Tab-separated table of C-alpha atoms and ligand atoms in Angstrom:
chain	number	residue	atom	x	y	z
T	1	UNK	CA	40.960	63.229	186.941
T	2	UNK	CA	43.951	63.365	184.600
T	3	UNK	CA	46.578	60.567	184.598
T	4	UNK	CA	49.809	60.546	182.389
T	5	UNK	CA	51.483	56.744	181.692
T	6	UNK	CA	54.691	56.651	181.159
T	7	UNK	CA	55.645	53.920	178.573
T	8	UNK	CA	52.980	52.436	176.072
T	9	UNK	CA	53.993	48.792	176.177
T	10	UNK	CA	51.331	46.401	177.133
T	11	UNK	CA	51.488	47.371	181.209
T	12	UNK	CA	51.473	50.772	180.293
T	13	UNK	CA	48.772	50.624	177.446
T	14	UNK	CA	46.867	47.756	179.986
T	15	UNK	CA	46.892	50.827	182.680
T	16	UNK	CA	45.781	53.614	180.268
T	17	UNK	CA	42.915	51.121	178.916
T	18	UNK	CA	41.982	50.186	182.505
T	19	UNK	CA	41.799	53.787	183.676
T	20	UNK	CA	40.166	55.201	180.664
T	21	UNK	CA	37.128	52.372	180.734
T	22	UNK	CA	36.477	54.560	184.528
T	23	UNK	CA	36.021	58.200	182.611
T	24	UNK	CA	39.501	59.597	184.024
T	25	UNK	CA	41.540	61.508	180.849
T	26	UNK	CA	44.637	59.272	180.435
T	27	UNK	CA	47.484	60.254	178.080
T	28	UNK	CA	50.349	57.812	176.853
T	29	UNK	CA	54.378	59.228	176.782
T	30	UNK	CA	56.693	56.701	174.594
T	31	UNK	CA	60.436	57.574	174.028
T	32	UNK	CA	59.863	55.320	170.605
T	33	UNK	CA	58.218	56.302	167.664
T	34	UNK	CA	55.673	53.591	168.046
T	35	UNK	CA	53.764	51.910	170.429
T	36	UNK	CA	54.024	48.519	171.510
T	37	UNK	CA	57.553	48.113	173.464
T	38	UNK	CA	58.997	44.698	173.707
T	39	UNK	CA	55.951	43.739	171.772
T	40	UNK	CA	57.732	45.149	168.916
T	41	UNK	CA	58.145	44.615	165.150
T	42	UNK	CA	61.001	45.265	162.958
T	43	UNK	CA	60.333	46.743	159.392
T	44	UNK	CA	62.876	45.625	156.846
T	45	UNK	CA	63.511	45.003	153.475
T	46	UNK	CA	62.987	41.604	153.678
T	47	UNK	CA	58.889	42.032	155.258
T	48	UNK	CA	58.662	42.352	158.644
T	49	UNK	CA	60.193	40.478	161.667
T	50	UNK	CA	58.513	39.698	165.481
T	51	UNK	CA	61.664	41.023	167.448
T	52	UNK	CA	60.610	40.770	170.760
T	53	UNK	CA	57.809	39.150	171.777
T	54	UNK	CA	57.872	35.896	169.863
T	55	UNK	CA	53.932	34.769	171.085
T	56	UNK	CA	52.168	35.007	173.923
T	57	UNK	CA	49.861	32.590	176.545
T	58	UNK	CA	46.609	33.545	178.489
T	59	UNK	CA	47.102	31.663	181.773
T	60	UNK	CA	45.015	34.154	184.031
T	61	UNK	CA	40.628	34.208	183.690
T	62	UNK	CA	40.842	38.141	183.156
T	63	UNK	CA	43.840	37.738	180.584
T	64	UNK	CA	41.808	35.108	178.485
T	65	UNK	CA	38.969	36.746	178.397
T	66	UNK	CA	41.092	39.842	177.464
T	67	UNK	CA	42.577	37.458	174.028
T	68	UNK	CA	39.588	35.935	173.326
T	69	UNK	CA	38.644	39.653	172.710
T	70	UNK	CA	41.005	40.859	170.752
T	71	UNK	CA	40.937	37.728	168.659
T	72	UNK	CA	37.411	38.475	168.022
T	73	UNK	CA	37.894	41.550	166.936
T	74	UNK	CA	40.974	40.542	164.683
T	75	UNK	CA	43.497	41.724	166.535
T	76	UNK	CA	45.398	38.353	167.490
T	77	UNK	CA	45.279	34.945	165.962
T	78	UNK	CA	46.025	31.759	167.520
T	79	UNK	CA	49.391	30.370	166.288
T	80	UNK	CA	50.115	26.448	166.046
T	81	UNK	CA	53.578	26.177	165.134
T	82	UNK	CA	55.603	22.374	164.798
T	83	UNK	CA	57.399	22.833	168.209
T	84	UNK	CA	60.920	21.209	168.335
T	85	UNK	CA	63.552	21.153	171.295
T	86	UNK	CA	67.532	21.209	170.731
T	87	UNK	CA	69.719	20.013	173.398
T	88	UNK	CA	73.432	18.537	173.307
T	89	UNK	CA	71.109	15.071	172.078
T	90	UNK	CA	70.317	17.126	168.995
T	91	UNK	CA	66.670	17.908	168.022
T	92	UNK	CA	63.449	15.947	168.749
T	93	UNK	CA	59.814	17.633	168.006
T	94	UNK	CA	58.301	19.094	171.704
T	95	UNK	CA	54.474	19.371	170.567
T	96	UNK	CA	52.281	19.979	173.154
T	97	UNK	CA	48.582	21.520	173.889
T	98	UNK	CA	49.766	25.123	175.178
T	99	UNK	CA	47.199	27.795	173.206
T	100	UNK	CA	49.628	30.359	171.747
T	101	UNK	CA	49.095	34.162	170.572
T	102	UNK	CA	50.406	36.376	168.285
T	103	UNK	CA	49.484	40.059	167.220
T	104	UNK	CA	47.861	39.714	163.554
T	105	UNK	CA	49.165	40.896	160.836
T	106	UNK	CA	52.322	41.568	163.384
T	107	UNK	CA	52.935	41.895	166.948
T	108	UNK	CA	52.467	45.348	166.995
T	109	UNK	CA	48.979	45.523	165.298
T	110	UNK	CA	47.741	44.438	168.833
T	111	UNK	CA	49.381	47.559	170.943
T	112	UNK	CA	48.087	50.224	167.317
T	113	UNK	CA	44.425	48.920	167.585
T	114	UNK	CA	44.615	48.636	171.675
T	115	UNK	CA	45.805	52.686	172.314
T	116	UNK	CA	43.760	53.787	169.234
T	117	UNK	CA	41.185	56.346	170.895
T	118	UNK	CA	44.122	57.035	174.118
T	119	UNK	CA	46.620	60.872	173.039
T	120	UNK	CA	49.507	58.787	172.674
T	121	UNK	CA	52.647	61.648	172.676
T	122	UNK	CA	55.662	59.118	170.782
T	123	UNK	CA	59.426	60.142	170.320
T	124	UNK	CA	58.584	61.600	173.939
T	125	UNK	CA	61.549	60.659	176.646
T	126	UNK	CA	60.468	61.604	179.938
T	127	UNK	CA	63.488	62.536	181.949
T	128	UNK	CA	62.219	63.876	185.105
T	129	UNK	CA	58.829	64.047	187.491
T	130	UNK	CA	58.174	67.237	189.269
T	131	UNK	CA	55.426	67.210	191.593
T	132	UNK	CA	53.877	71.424	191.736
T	133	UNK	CA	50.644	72.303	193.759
T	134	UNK	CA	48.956	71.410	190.436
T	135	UNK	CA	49.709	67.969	190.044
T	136	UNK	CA	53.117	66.404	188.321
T	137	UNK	CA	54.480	68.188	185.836
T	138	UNK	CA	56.646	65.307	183.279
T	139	UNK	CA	59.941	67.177	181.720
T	140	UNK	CA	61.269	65.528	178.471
T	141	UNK	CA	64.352	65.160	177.198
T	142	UNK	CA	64.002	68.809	174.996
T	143	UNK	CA	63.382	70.112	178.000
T	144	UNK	CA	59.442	70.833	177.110
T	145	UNK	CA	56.654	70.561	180.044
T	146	UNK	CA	54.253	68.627	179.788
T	147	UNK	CA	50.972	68.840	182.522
T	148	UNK	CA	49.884	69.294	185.093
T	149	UNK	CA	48.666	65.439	185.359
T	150	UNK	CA	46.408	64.689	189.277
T	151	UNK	CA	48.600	60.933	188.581
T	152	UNK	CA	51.202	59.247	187.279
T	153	UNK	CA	52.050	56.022	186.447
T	154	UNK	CA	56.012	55.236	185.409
T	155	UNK	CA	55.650	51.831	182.748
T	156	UNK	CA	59.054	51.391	181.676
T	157	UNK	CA	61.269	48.839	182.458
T	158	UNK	CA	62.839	49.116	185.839
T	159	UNK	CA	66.451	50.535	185.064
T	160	UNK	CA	64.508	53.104	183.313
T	161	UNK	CA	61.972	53.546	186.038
T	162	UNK	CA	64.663	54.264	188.679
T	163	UNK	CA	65.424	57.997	187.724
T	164	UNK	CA	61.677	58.618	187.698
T	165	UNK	CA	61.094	58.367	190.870
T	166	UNK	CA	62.928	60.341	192.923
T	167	UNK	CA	60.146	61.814	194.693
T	168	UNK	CA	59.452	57.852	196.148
T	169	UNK	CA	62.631	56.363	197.698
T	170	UNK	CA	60.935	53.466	198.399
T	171	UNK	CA	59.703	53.019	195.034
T	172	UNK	CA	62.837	53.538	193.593
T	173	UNK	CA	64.641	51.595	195.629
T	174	UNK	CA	62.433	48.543	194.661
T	175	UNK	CA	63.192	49.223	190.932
T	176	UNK	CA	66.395	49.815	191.607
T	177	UNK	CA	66.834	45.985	192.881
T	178	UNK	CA	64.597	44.313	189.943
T	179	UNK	CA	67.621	43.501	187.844
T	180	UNK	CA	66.907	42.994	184.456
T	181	UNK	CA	68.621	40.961	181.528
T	182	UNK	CA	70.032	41.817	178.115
T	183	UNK	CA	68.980	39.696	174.849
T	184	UNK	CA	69.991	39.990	171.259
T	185	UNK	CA	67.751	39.032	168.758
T	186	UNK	CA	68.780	38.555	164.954
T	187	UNK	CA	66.639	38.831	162.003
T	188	UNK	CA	67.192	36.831	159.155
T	189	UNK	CA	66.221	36.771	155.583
T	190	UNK	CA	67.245	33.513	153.850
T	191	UNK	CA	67.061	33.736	150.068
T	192	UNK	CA	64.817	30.449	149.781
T	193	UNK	CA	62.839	28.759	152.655
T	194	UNK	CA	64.731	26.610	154.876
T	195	UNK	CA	63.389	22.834	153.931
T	196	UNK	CA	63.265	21.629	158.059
T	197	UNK	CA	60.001	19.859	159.854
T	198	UNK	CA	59.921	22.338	162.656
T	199	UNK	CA	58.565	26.024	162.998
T	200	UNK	CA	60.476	26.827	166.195
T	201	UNK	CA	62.608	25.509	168.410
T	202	UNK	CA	63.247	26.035	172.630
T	203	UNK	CA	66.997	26.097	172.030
T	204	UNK	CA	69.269	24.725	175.275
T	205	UNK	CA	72.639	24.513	174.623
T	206	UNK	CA	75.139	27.001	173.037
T	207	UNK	CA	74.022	30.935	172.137
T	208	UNK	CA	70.704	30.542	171.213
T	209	UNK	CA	67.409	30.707	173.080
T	210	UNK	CA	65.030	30.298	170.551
T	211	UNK	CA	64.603	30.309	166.733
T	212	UNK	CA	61.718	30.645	164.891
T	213	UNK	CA	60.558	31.282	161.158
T	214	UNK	CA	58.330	34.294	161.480
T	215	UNK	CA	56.808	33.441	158.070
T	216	UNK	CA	54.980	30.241	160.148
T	217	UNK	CA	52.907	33.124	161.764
T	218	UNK	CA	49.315	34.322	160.914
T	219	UNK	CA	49.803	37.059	158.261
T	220	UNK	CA	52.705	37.067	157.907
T	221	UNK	CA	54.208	36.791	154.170
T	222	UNK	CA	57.673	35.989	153.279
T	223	UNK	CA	58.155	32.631	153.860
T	224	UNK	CA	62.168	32.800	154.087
T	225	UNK	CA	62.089	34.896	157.344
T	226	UNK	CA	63.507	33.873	160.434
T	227	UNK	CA	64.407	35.284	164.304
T	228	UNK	CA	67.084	34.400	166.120
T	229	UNK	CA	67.060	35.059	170.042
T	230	UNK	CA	70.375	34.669	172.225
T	231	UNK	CA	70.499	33.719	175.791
T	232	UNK	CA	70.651	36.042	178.161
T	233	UNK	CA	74.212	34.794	179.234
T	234	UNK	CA	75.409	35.131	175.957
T	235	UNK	CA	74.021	38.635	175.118
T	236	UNK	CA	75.839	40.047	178.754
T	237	UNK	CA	79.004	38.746	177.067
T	238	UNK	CA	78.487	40.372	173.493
T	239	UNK	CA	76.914	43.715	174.498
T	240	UNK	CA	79.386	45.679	172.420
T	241	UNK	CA	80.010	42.859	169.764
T	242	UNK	CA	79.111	44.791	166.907
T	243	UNK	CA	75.529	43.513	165.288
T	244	UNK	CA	77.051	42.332	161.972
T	245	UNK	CA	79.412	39.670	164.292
T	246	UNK	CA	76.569	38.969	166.148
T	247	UNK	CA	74.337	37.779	163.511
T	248	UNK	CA	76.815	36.183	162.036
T	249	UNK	CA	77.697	34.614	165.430
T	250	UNK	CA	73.870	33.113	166.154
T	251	UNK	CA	74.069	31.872	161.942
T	252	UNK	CA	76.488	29.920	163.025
T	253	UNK	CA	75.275	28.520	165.914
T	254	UNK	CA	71.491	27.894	163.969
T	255	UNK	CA	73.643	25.710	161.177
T	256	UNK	CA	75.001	23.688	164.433
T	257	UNK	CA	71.545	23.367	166.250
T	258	UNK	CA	69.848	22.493	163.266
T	259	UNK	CA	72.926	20.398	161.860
T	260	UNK	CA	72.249	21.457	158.281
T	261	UNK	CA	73.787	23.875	155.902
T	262	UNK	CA	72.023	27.349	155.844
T	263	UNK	CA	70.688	28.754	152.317
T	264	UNK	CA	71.904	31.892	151.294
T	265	UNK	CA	71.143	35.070	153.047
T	266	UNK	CA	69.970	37.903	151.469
T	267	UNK	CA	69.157	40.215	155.033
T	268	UNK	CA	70.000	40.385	158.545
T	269	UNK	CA	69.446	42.887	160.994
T	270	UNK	CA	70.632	42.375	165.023
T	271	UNK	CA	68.492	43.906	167.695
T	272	UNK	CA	69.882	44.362	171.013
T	273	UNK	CA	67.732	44.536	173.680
T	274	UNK	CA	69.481	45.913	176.985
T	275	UNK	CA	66.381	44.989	179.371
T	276	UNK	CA	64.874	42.166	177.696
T	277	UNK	CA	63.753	40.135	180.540
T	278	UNK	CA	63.889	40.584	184.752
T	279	UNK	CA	66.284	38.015	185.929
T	280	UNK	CA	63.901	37.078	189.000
T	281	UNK	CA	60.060	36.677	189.739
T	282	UNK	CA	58.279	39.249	192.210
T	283	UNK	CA	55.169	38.891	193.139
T	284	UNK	CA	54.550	42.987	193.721
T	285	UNK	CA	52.026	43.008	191.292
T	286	UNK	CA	52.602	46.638	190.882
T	287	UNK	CA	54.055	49.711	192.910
T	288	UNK	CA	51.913	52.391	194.788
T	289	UNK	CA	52.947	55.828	196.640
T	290	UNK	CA	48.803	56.466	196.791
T	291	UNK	CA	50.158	59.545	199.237
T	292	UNK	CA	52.122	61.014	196.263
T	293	UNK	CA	49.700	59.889	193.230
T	294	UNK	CA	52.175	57.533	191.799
T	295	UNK	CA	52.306	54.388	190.354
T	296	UNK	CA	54.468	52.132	189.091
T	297	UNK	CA	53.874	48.714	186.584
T	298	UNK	CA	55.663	46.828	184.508
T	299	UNK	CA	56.324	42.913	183.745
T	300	UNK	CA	59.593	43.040	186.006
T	301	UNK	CA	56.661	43.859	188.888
T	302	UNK	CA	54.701	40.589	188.069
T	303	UNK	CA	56.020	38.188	185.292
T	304	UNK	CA	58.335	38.632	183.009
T	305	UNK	CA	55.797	37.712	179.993
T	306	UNK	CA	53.343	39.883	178.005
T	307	UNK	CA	51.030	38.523	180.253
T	308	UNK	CA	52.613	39.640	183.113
T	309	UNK	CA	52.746	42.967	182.112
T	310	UNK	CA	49.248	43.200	181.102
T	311	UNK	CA	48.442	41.957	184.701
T	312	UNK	CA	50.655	44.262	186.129
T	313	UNK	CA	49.324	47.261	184.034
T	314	UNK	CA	45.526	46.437	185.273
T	315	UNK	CA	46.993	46.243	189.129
T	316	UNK	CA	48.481	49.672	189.191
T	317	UNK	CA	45.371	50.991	187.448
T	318	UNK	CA	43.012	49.345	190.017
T	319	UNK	CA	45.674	50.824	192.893
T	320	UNK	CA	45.216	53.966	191.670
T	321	UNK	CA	41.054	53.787	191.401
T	322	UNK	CA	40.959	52.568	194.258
T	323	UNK	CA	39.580	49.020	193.742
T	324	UNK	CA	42.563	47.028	195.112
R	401	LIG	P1	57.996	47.463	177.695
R	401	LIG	O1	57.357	46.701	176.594
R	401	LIG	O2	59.480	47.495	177.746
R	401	LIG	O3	57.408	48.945	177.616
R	401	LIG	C1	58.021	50.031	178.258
R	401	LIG	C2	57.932	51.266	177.363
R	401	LIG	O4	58.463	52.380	178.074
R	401	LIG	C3	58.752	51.147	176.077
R	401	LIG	O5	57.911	51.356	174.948
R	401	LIG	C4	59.804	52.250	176.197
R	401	LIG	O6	60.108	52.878	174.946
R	401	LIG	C5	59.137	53.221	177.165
R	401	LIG	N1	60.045	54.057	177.938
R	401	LIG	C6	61.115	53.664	178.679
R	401	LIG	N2	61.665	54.729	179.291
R	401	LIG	C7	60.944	55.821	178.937
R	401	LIG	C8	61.017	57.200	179.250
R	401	LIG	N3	61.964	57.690	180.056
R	401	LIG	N4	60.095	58.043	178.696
R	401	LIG	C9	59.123	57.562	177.844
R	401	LIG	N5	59.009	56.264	177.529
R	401	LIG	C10	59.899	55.400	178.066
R	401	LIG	N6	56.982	37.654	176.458
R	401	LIG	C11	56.110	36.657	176.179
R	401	LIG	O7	55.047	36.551	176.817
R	401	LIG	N7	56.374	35.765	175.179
R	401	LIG	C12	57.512	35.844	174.434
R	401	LIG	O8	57.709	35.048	173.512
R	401	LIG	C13	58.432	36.868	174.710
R	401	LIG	N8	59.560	36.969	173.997
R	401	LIG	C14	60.372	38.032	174.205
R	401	LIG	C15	61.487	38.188	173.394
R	401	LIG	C16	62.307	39.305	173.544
R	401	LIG	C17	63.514	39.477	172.659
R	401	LIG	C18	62.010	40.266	174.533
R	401	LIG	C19	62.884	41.485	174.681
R	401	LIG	C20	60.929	40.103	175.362
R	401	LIG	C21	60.090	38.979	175.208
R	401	LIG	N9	58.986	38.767	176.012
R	401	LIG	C22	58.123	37.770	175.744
R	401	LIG	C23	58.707	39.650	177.155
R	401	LIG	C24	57.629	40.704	176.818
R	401	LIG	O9	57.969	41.351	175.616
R	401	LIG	C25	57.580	41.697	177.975
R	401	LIG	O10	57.284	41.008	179.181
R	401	LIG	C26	56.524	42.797	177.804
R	401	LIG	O11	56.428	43.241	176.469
R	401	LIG	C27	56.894	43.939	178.740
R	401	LIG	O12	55.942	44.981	178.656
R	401	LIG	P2	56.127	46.280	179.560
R	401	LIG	O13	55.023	47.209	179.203
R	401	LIG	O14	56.310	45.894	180.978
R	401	LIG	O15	57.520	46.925	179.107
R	402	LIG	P1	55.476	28.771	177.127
R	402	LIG	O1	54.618	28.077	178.095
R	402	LIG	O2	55.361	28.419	175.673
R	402	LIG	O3	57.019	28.589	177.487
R	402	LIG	C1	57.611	28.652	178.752
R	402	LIG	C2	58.920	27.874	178.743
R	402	LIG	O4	58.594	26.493	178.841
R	402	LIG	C3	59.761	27.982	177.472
R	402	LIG	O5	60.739	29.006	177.533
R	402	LIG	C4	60.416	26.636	177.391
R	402	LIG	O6	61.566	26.612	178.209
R	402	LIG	C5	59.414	25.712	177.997
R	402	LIG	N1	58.536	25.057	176.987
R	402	LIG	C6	57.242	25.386	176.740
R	402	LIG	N2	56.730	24.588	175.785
R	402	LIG	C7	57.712	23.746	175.426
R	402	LIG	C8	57.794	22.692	174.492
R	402	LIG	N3	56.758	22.352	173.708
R	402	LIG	N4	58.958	22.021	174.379
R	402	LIG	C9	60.025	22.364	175.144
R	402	LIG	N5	60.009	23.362	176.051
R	402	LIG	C10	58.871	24.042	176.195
R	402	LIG	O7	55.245	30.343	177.182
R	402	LIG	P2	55.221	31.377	178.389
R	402	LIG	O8	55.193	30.728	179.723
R	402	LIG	O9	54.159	32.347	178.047
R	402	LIG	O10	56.645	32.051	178.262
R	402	LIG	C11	56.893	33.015	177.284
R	402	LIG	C12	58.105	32.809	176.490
R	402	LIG	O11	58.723	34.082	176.388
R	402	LIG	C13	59.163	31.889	177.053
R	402	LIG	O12	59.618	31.072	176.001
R	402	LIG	C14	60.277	32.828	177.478
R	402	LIG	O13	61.561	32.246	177.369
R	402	LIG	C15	60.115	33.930	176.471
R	402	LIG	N6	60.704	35.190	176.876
R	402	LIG	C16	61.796	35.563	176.194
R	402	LIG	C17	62.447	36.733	176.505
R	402	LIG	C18	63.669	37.105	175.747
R	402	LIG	O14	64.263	38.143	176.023
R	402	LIG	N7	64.111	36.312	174.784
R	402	LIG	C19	61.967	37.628	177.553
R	402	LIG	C20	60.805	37.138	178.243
R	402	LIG	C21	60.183	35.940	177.875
């Protein structure tokens, strides 16, 4: 049986792995060059930043046995950063026992080595599912055919999902209610290494979300390197403030949370992410039209953390064999 996934972030690459392990011929269609997703890594001239997902956790037995895995293999290493908290009170360090992830040598080495041995087609936009007598046939944005496929499953995130899936009303009407959130995230290359007692910091007051020196990761070599994340609140409000004022924006407002003056910067690059996050929980686990051989996955259909998309990935593919 043939299946085509539609987006190779982790619940689309968790699907394709799922599906593949039972003998059916899965290939991967990305609109990015790479693979990965929000699980995504920025090259720059500065090394390279984290600029989505910051870490992850394994809360769920089939997740953690999925890590421990892919740590064996290399693939992820555990990461043990000096936790801090900033509030209106100012900073105080927020240590605690939570096992956290990250892809090793960047976030992104864990979604190369995962699709290695799946066709991945990248710069590849789907625009439009036809279903023939054949199977689906998936359009792209040059207009090229690609197919007949016996399944589909649609892994993007739900705005994106929406157009897809026409031929399911009720599928598309469930995406089309899973609102999702914008975030900007900032990458910053400080000419010497900030002097501070913390590695990252839950920010909860002002712009930011988070901050964190990537350079505290496994692997990971400049030690000057640092990612800002707004709030979702703030990132609605500066959609269209150009990246340069943004950056400049969440400098700012890291001098403030961290009340110290900044070193020099040598780099910054802003990232805005237009569907960063779902803004509520659903427990769908993932969508099925069995009738019509479609399938639909993403976090925003389980959790909006990697893990949740990996969970919601495996649901879709188990849907579809069958097993669920
Ligand atoms: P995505 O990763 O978005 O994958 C969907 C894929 O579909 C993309 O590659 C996209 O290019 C592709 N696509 C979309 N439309 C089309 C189309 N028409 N044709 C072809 N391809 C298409 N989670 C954590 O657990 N910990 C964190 O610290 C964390 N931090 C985050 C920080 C940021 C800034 C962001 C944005 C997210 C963060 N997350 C974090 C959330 C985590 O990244 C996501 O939950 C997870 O990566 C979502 O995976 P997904 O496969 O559902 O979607
Ligand atoms: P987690 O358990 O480390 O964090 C969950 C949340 O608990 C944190 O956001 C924070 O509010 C709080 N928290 C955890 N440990 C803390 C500590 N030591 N001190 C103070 N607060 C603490 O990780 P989990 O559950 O896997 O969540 C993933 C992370 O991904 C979260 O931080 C979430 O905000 C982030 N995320 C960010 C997105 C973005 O667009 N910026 C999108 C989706 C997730």
């Amino acid at each position: 049986m043939s299946v085509a996934v539609i987006g190779a972030g982790m619940a689309g690459i968790s699907a394709a792995l799922q599906l593949q392990e039972a003998g059916l011929a899965v290939e991967l269609f990305d609109k990015s060059r790479g693979t990965g997703g929000r699980m995504s890594s920025k090259r720059t001239e500065q090394g390279e930043f984290d600029i989505g997902t910051q870490y992850f956790t394994a809360r769920h037995s089939a997740f953690r046995a999925a890590v421990e895995d892919w740590q064996a293999r290399g693939w992820v290493a555990r990461w043990q950063p000096r936790l801090y908290r900033i509030d209106e009170q100012g900073l105080r360090a927020s240590e605690d026992d939570q096992q956290r992830y990250v892809g090793a040598p960047r976030m992104t080495a864990l979604s190369r080595n995962l699709i290695a041995d799946i066709p991945l087609h990248s710069a590849t936009r789907i625009v439009e599912l036809q279903r023939s007598e054949d199977g689906w046939l998936l359009i792209d944005s040059e207009a090229d055919h690609h197919g007949p496929y016996q399944q589909v499953i649609v892994a993007t995130p739900a705005p994106q999902a929406v157009p897809l899936l026409s031929a399911a009303p009720a599928l598309a009407n469930a995406a089309a209610q899973a609102q999702m959130e914008p975030g900007w995230a900032v990458c910053v290359g400080f000419a010497e290494p900030l002097t501070l007692a913390l590695d990252a910091a839950f920010v909860r007051c002002g712009p930011l979300d988070w901050v964190c020196a990537n350079h505290s990761k496994p692997g990971r070599d400049s030690a000057a390197n640092w990612v800002l994340q707004s709030t979702p609140a703030w990132a609605a409000a500066n959609l269209d403030t150009p990246p340069q004022e943004v950056a400049a924006q969440l400098l700012a407002a890291l001098a403030d949370a961290l009340q110290t003056e900044l070193p020099e910067v040598h780099f910054t690059h802003a990232h805005r992410w237009l569907y960063a996050r779902p803004a509520d929980h659903q427990q769908w686990g993932a969508l099925a039209a069995p009738e019509l051989d479609l399938y639909v996955c993403g976090d925003w259909c389980q959790a909006g953390r990697l893990e949740g998309a990996w969970l919601s990935g495996r649901e879709a593919a188990q849907v579809l064999l069958g097993r669920s």
